Amino acid sequence: MRTDLDQTLTALADPGRRAIVELLRERPLRPSEVADELDMSRPAMSRHLRVLRTSGLIEEEMLEDDARSRLLQLRRKPFTQLRDWVGEIESFWTDQLEAFKAHAERAPKKRRI
């Protein structure tokens, strides 16, 4: 069974999708604006957006003045979950390094002759 974190990591594994996320980090954009900015074909953009939507990383909002236009924006929750997971891993390694440092400082120093 795939978790939300698995879907997030899978979606972010592609450099094109990471580039889309970087653009949307600045502000919400229309799909055509993203495609133009990244010089990406419309079919490629459509595939990437489908993966990002399915993984829950982005959401679309219909514009009131034009029902055919959509605005893409990032969703906070998957990035918060990713940050929390990375924080847990970082905490583990911080603890390991502190334990190693304490061990190294306790070890008797050998004299060279």
Coordinates of C-alpha atoms in Angstrom, one line a residue:
M1 CA 0.0 0.0 0.0
R2 CA 1.4 3.4 -1.0
T3 CA 1.4 6.1 1.6
D4 CA 1.0 9.8 1.0
L5 CA 4.7 10.2 1.6
D6 CA 5.4 7.6 -1.1
Q7 CA 3.3 9.5 -3.5
T8 CA 5.0 12.8 -2.7
L9 CA 8.5 11.3 -3.1
T10 CA 7.5 9.6 -6.3
A11 CA 6.0 12.8 -7.7
L12 CA 9.1 14.8 -6.7
A13 CA 11.5 12.3 -8.2
D14 CA 11.1 13.9 -11.7
P15 CA 13.1 17.1 -12.4
G16 CA 10.3 18.5 -14.5
R17 CA 7.8 18.2 -11.7
R18 CA 10.3 19.7 -9.2
A19 CA 10.6 22.7 -11.6
I20 CA 6.9 23.1 -11.6
V21 CA 6.8 23.0 -7.8
E22 CA 9.6 25.6 -7.7
L23 CA 7.6 27.9 -10.0
L24 CA 4.3 27.5 -8.0
R25 CA 6.2 28.2 -4.8
E26 CA 6.5 31.8 -6.0
R27 CA 2.8 32.2 -6.8
P28 CA -0.2 30.4 -8.3
L29 CA -0.1 30.2 -12.1
R30 CA -2.2 29.0 -15.0
P31 CA -1.0 25.8 -16.6
S32 CA -0.1 27.7 -19.8
E33 CA 2.1 30.1 -17.8
V34 CA 3.9 27.2 -16.3
A35 CA 4.4 25.5 -19.7
D36 CA 5.7 28.7 -21.2
E37 CA 8.1 29.5 -18.4
L38 CA 9.6 26.0 -18.5
D39 CA 9.5 25.7 -22.3
M40 CA 7.5 22.5 -21.9
S41 CA 5.1 21.0 -24.4
R42 CA 1.4 21.0 -23.5
P43 CA 1.2 17.2 -23.5
A44 CA 4.2 16.9 -21.2
M45 CA 2.8 19.6 -18.9
S46 CA -0.5 17.8 -18.8
R47 CA 1.2 14.5 -17.7
H48 CA 3.3 16.2 -15.0
L49 CA 0.2 18.1 -13.7
R50 CA -1.8 14.9 -13.5
V51 CA 0.9 13.3 -11.3
L52 CA 1.2 16.3 -9.1
R53 CA -2.6 16.5 -8.7
T54 CA -2.9 12.8 -8.0
S55 CA -0.1 12.9 -5.4
G56 CA -1.9 15.9 -3.7
L57 CA 1.0 18.3 -4.2
I58 CA -1.1 20.8 -6.2
E59 CA -4.7 21.8 -6.5
E60 CA -6.6 23.7 -9.2
E61 CA -9.0 26.5 -8.8
M62 CA -11.4 27.6 -11.5
L63 CA -11.2 31.3 -12.1
E64 CA -14.5 33.2 -11.6
D65 CA -14.0 35.4 -14.7
D66 CA -13.3 32.5 -17.1
A67 CA -14.6 29.0 -16.3
R68 CA -12.2 27.5 -18.8
S69 CA -9.1 28.8 -17.0
R70 CA -7.6 27.2 -14.0
L71 CA -5.1 28.4 -11.5
L72 CA -2.6 26.0 -10.0
Q73 CA -1.3 26.3 -6.5
L74 CA 0.7 24.2 -4.1
R75 CA -1.0 22.4 -1.2
R76 CA 0.7 22.7 2.2
K77 CA -0.1 19.3 3.8
P78 CA 2.2 17.0 1.7
F79 CA 5.2 19.3 2.1
T80 CA 4.6 19.4 5.9
Q81 CA 4.5 15.6 6.0
L82 CA 7.7 15.5 3.9
R83 CA 9.4 18.0 6.2
D84 CA 8.3 16.1 9.3
W85 CA 9.7 12.8 7.9
V86 CA 13.0 14.4 6.9
G87 CA 13.2 15.9 10.4
E88 CA 12.8 12.5 12.0
I89 CA 15.7 11.2 9.8
E90 CA 17.8 14.2 10.7
S91 CA 17.1 13.7 14.4
F92 CA 18.2 10.1 14.2
W93 CA 21.5 11.1 12.6
T94 CA 22.1 13.9 15.0
D95 CA 21.7 11.5 17.9
Q96 CA 24.0 9.0 16.2
L97 CA 26.7 11.7 15.7
E98 CA 26.4 12.9 19.2
A99 CA 26.8 9.4 20.6
F100 CA 29.9 8.8 18.4
K101 CA 31.4 12.1 19.5
A102 CA 30.8 11.2 23.2
H103 CA 32.4 7.8 22.6
A104 CA 35.4 9.3 20.8
E105 CA 36.0 11.8 23.6
R106 CA 35.8 9.0 26.2
A107 CA 38.2 6.7 24.4
P108 CA 41.7 6.7 25.9
K109 CA 44.3 8.3 23.6
K110 CA 47.1 6.1 22.5
R111 CA 50.6 7.5 22.6
R112 CA 52.8 7.2 19.6
I113 CA 56.4 6.1 20.2

